[in-house]
């Protein structure tokens, strides 16, 4: 059984299927091969498949990879746990009592703010932390990089640590960075400032990052061990 919903301009169709007791989103595109992804923050399963491939082949494709899917979901769950522990430690709210934290530990998708893992106190502390750290970081890095943003905003993001619109000079930072180690905020800021020179992640971007922050790949790898909540 499957349900179909409206697709974007680039997607021929998007269908939800039940395969082996799992809910799988199937996106059909004009491509040649099938791809399977398990996506944070909730471990959702997504298959991208060619337009005319039979449903039975998709079911077999997913069924043969059940063990891998479950392993990926466990990894995502562990990353979320580690991330929440770090955020609470950085906010000075390391207690596990669900009433104090504002998070239902039996169902971590519910919190006082309605956003997974976040409480009102954590949101405020994260904002204050970013506001406290950014002036010195901007003063230092805009001199080195030679570009300045027109505006920086903070928001809770669910799939990335930051973003930049080179055409407008606007940078957006994940509020979560305010409750993580300062070196991660610095890395993301340098990353987004570099996009003011190079819009993509191609060779020019990488060369600039190598010049500005030589250990950026190590920082990226360490940051990506944590979940984006």
CSV table of C-alpha atoms in Angstrom, one decimal:
chain,number,residue,atom,x,y,z
A,1,UNK,CA,0.0,0.0,0.0
A,2,UNK,CA,1.3,3.5,-0.8
A,3,UNK,CA,0.2,7.1,-0.6
A,4,UNK,CA,1.1,9.7,-3.2
A,5,UNK,CA,1.6,13.4,-2.5
A,6,UNK,CA,2.3,16.4,-4.7
A,7,UNK,CA,5.8,16.5,-6.0
A,8,UNK,CA,8.2,19.4,-6.6
A,9,UNK,CA,9.1,20.5,-10.1
A,10,UNK,CA,12.3,18.4,-10.2
A,11,UNK,CA,10.6,15.3,-8.9
A,12,UNK,CA,8.3,13.2,-11.0
A,13,UNK,CA,6.5,11.6,-8.0
A,14,UNK,CA,6.9,11.1,-4.3
A,15,UNK,CA,5.2,8.0,-2.7
A,16,UNK,CA,5.1,6.6,0.8
A,17,UNK,CA,5.3,2.8,1.1
A,18,UNK,CA,5.3,0.3,3.9
A,19,UNK,CA,8.1,-2.2,3.4
A,20,UNK,CA,8.8,-4.8,6.0
A,21,UNK,CA,7.0,-2.8,8.7
A,22,UNK,CA,9.0,0.3,7.8
A,23,UNK,CA,7.7,3.5,6.3
A,24,UNK,CA,9.7,4.4,3.2
A,25,UNK,CA,9.5,7.6,1.1
A,26,UNK,CA,10.1,6.8,-2.5
A,27,UNK,CA,11.1,9.6,-4.8
A,28,UNK,CA,11.1,8.8,-8.5
A,29,UNK,CA,13.4,10.8,-10.8
A,30,UNK,CA,14.8,10.5,-14.3
A,31,UNK,CA,17.9,8.7,-13.0
A,32,UNK,CA,19.5,5.3,-13.8
A,33,UNK,CA,20.1,3.8,-10.3
A,34,UNK,CA,18.5,3.5,-6.9
A,35,UNK,CA,19.8,5.2,-3.8
A,36,UNK,CA,18.9,4.6,-0.2
A,37,UNK,CA,19.3,7.1,2.6
A,38,UNK,CA,18.5,7.1,6.3
A,39,UNK,CA,18.0,10.7,7.3
A,40,UNK,CA,18.4,12.5,10.6
A,41,UNK,CA,17.0,13.7,12.9
A,42,UNK,CA,14.4,10.9,13.0
A,43,UNK,CA,16.0,8.1,10.9
A,44,UNK,CA,13.5,8.4,8.1
A,45,UNK,CA,14.1,6.1,5.2
A,46,UNK,CA,14.2,7.5,1.7
A,47,UNK,CA,14.7,5.7,-1.6
A,48,UNK,CA,15.4,7.7,-4.8
A,49,UNK,CA,14.5,5.5,-7.8
A,50,UNK,CA,14.3,5.6,-11.6
A,51,UNK,CA,10.9,6.7,-13.0
A,52,UNK,CA,9.6,3.4,-14.3
A,53,UNK,CA,11.2,0.9,-11.9
A,54,UNK,CA,8.6,-1.7,-10.6
A,55,UNK,CA,7.5,-1.4,-7.0
A,56,UNK,CA,8.6,-5.0,-6.4
A,57,UNK,CA,12.2,-4.1,-7.2
A,58,UNK,CA,12.1,-1.2,-4.7
A,59,UNK,CA,10.7,-3.6,-2.1
A,60,UNK,CA,13.5,-6.0,-2.7
A,61,UNK,CA,16.1,-3.3,-2.7
A,62,UNK,CA,15.0,-2.1,0.7
A,63,UNK,CA,14.4,-5.6,2.1
A,64,UNK,CA,17.9,-6.6,1.3
A,65,UNK,CA,19.3,-3.7,3.3
A,66,UNK,CA,17.2,-3.9,6.5
A,67,UNK,CA,20.2,-4.6,8.8
A,68,UNK,CA,22.0,-1.6,7.4
A,69,UNK,CA,19.0,0.6,7.8
A,70,UNK,CA,18.6,-0.4,11.4
A,71,UNK,CA,22.3,0.2,12.1
A,72,UNK,CA,22.0,3.7,10.6
A,73,UNK,CA,19.0,4.5,12.7
A,74,UNK,CA,20.8,3.4,15.8
A,75,UNK,CA,23.8,5.6,14.9
A,76,UNK,CA,21.4,8.6,14.4
A,77,UNK,CA,19.8,7.9,17.8
A,78,UNK,CA,23.2,7.7,19.5
A,79,UNK,CA,24.3,11.0,17.8
A,80,UNK,CA,21.1,12.7,19.1
A,81,UNK,CA,21.8,11.4,22.6
A,82,UNK,CA,25.4,12.6,22.6
A,83,UNK,CA,24.4,15.9,21.1
A,84,UNK,CA,21.7,16.5,23.8
A,85,UNK,CA,24.2,15.6,26.5
A,86,UNK,CA,26.7,18.1,25.1
A,87,UNK,CA,24.2,20.8,24.8
A,88,UNK,CA,22.9,20.4,28.3
A,89,UNK,CA,26.5,20.4,29.7
A,90,UNK,CA,27.3,23.5,27.8
A,91,UNK,CA,24.1,25.2,29.0
A,92,UNK,CA,24.9,24.2,32.6
A,93,UNK,CA,21.7,22.1,32.5
A,94,UNK,CA,23.2,18.6,32.7
A,95,UNK,CA,20.4,17.1,34.8
A,96,UNK,CA,18.4,14.2,33.3
A,97,UNK,CA,15.2,14.9,35.2
A,98,UNK,CA,12.5,15.4,32.5
A,99,UNK,CA,10.7,18.0,34.5
A,100,UNK,CA,13.8,20.1,34.9
A,101,UNK,CA,14.9,19.7,31.3
A,102,UNK,CA,11.5,20.3,29.8
A,103,UNK,CA,12.1,17.2,27.5
A,104,UNK,CA,10.0,14.1,27.7
A,105,UNK,CA,12.8,11.5,27.7
A,106,UNK,CA,10.3,8.8,26.8
A,107,UNK,CA,9.4,10.8,23.7
A,108,UNK,CA,12.3,13.2,22.9
A,109,UNK,CA,10.5,14.8,20.0
A,110,UNK,CA,8.4,16.8,22.5
A,111,UNK,CA,9.7,19.8,24.5
A,112,UNK,CA,8.5,23.0,26.1
A,113,UNK,CA,9.3,24.8,22.8
A,114,UNK,CA,7.7,22.2,20.5
A,115,UNK,CA,11.1,21.7,18.9
A,116,UNK,CA,12.9,18.4,19.4
A,117,UNK,CA,15.3,18.6,22.4
A,118,UNK,CA,14.9,22.3,23.0
A,119,UNK,CA,13.7,24.1,26.1
A,120,UNK,CA,13.0,27.8,26.4
A,121,UNK,CA,16.0,28.2,28.7
A,122,UNK,CA,18.3,26.4,26.3
A,123,UNK,CA,17.1,28.5,23.4
A,124,UNK,CA,17.7,31.7,25.4
A,125,UNK,CA,21.2,30.6,26.5
A,126,UNK,CA,22.1,29.6,23.0
A,127,UNK,CA,21.1,33.0,21.7
A,128,UNK,CA,23.0,34.8,24.4
A,129,UNK,CA,26.1,32.6,23.8
A,130,UNK,CA,26.2,33.4,20.1
A,131,UNK,CA,25.7,37.1,20.7
A,132,UNK,CA,28.5,37.1,23.2
A,133,UNK,CA,31.0,35.2,21.0
A,134,UNK,CA,30.3,36.6,17.6
A,135,UNK,CA,31.6,40.2,17.8
A,136,UNK,CA,35.2,39.0,18.5
A,137,UNK,CA,35.0,36.2,15.9
A,138,UNK,CA,33.7,38.6,13.3
A,139,UNK,CA,36.3,41.2,14.0
A,140,UNK,CA,39.0,38.6,13.7
A,141,UNK,CA,37.8,36.6,10.7
A,142,UNK,CA,36.5,39.4,8.5
A,143,UNK,CA,40.0,40.9,8.6
A,144,UNK,CA,41.5,37.6,7.4
A,145,UNK,CA,38.8,36.7,4.9
A,146,UNK,CA,38.3,40.1,3.5
A,147,UNK,CA,34.5,39.9,3.4
A,148,UNK,CA,31.8,40.9,5.8
A,149,UNK,CA,28.2,39.7,6.0
A,150,UNK,CA,25.4,42.2,5.6
A,151,UNK,CA,23.4,40.4,8.3
A,152,UNK,CA,23.7,37.4,10.6
A,153,UNK,CA,20.6,35.7,12.0
A,154,UNK,CA,20.2,32.7,14.4
A,155,UNK,CA,17.6,30.0,13.9
A,156,UNK,CA,16.9,26.4,14.8
A,157,UNK,CA,17.9,24.4,11.7
A,158,UNK,CA,17.1,20.7,11.2
A,159,UNK,CA,19.6,19.7,8.5
A,160,UNK,CA,22.5,22.1,8.5
A,161,UNK,CA,24.8,24.1,10.8
A,162,UNK,CA,24.6,27.3,8.8
A,163,UNK,CA,23.9,28.8,5.4
A,164,UNK,CA,24.9,31.8,3.3
A,165,UNK,CA,23.3,33.7,0.5
A,166,UNK,CA,26.3,35.3,-1.3
A,167,UNK,CA,24.1,37.5,-3.5
A,168,UNK,CA,22.8,39.3,-0.4
A,169,UNK,CA,25.6,38.7,2.0
A,170,UNK,CA,23.3,37.2,4.6
A,171,UNK,CA,24.4,34.4,6.9
A,172,UNK,CA,22.3,32.2,9.0
A,173,UNK,CA,23.7,30.2,11.9
A,174,UNK,CA,22.2,27.2,13.6
A,175,UNK,CA,21.2,28.3,17.2
A,176,UNK,CA,22.5,24.9,18.4
A,177,UNK,CA,26.1,26.2,17.9
A,178,UNK,CA,25.6,28.4,20.9
A,179,UNK,CA,25.4,25.3,23.1
A,180,UNK,CA,28.4,23.5,21.6
A,181,UNK,CA,32.1,23.9,21.7
A,182,UNK,CA,33.3,27.4,20.6
A,183,UNK,CA,35.6,25.9,17.9
A,184,UNK,CA,32.5,24.6,16.1
A,185,UNK,CA,30.9,28.0,15.9
A,186,UNK,CA,34.2,29.4,14.6
A,187,UNK,CA,34.5,26.7,11.9
A,188,UNK,CA,30.9,27.3,10.7
A,189,UNK,CA,31.4,31.1,10.7
A,190,UNK,CA,34.6,30.8,8.6
A,191,UNK,CA,32.8,28.3,6.3
A,192,UNK,CA,29.9,30.7,5.7
A,193,UNK,CA,32.1,33.8,5.3
A,194,UNK,CA,34.2,31.9,2.7
A,195,UNK,CA,31.0,31.4,0.7
A,196,UNK,CA,31.0,35.2,0.2
A,197,UNK,CA,33.9,34.5,-2.1
A,198,UNK,CA,32.9,31.1,-3.5
A,199,UNK,CA,29.3,30.1,-3.6
A,200,UNK,CA,29.7,26.3,-3.9
A,201,UNK,CA,32.0,23.7,-2.3
A,202,UNK,CA,34.3,23.2,-5.3
A,203,UNK,CA,38.0,23.6,-5.6
A,204,UNK,CA,38.0,27.4,-5.1
A,205,UNK,CA,36.1,27.1,-1.9
A,206,UNK,CA,38.3,24.4,-0.6
A,207,UNK,CA,41.5,26.3,-1.5
A,208,UNK,CA,40.2,29.3,0.4
A,209,UNK,CA,39.3,27.2,3.4
A,210,UNK,CA,42.8,25.6,3.3
A,211,UNK,CA,44.3,29.1,3.4
A,212,UNK,CA,42.0,30.6,6.1
A,213,UNK,CA,41.5,27.5,8.4
A,214,UNK,CA,43.9,24.7,7.6
A,215,UNK,CA,42.3,22.2,9.9
A,216,UNK,CA,38.8,22.8,8.7
A,217,UNK,CA,38.3,19.2,7.5
A,218,UNK,CA,39.1,17.9,10.9
A,219,UNK,CA,36.6,20.3,12.5
A,220,UNK,CA,34.0,19.4,9.9
A,221,UNK,CA,34.4,15.7,10.6
A,222,UNK,CA,34.2,16.2,14.4
A,223,UNK,CA,31.2,18.5,14.1
A,224,UNK,CA,29.3,16.0,12.0
A,225,UNK,CA,29.5,13.4,14.7
A,226,UNK,CA,26.8,15.4,16.4
A,227,UNK,CA,23.2,15.5,15.3
A,228,UNK,CA,21.5,18.6,14.0
A,229,UNK,CA,18.4,18.8,16.2
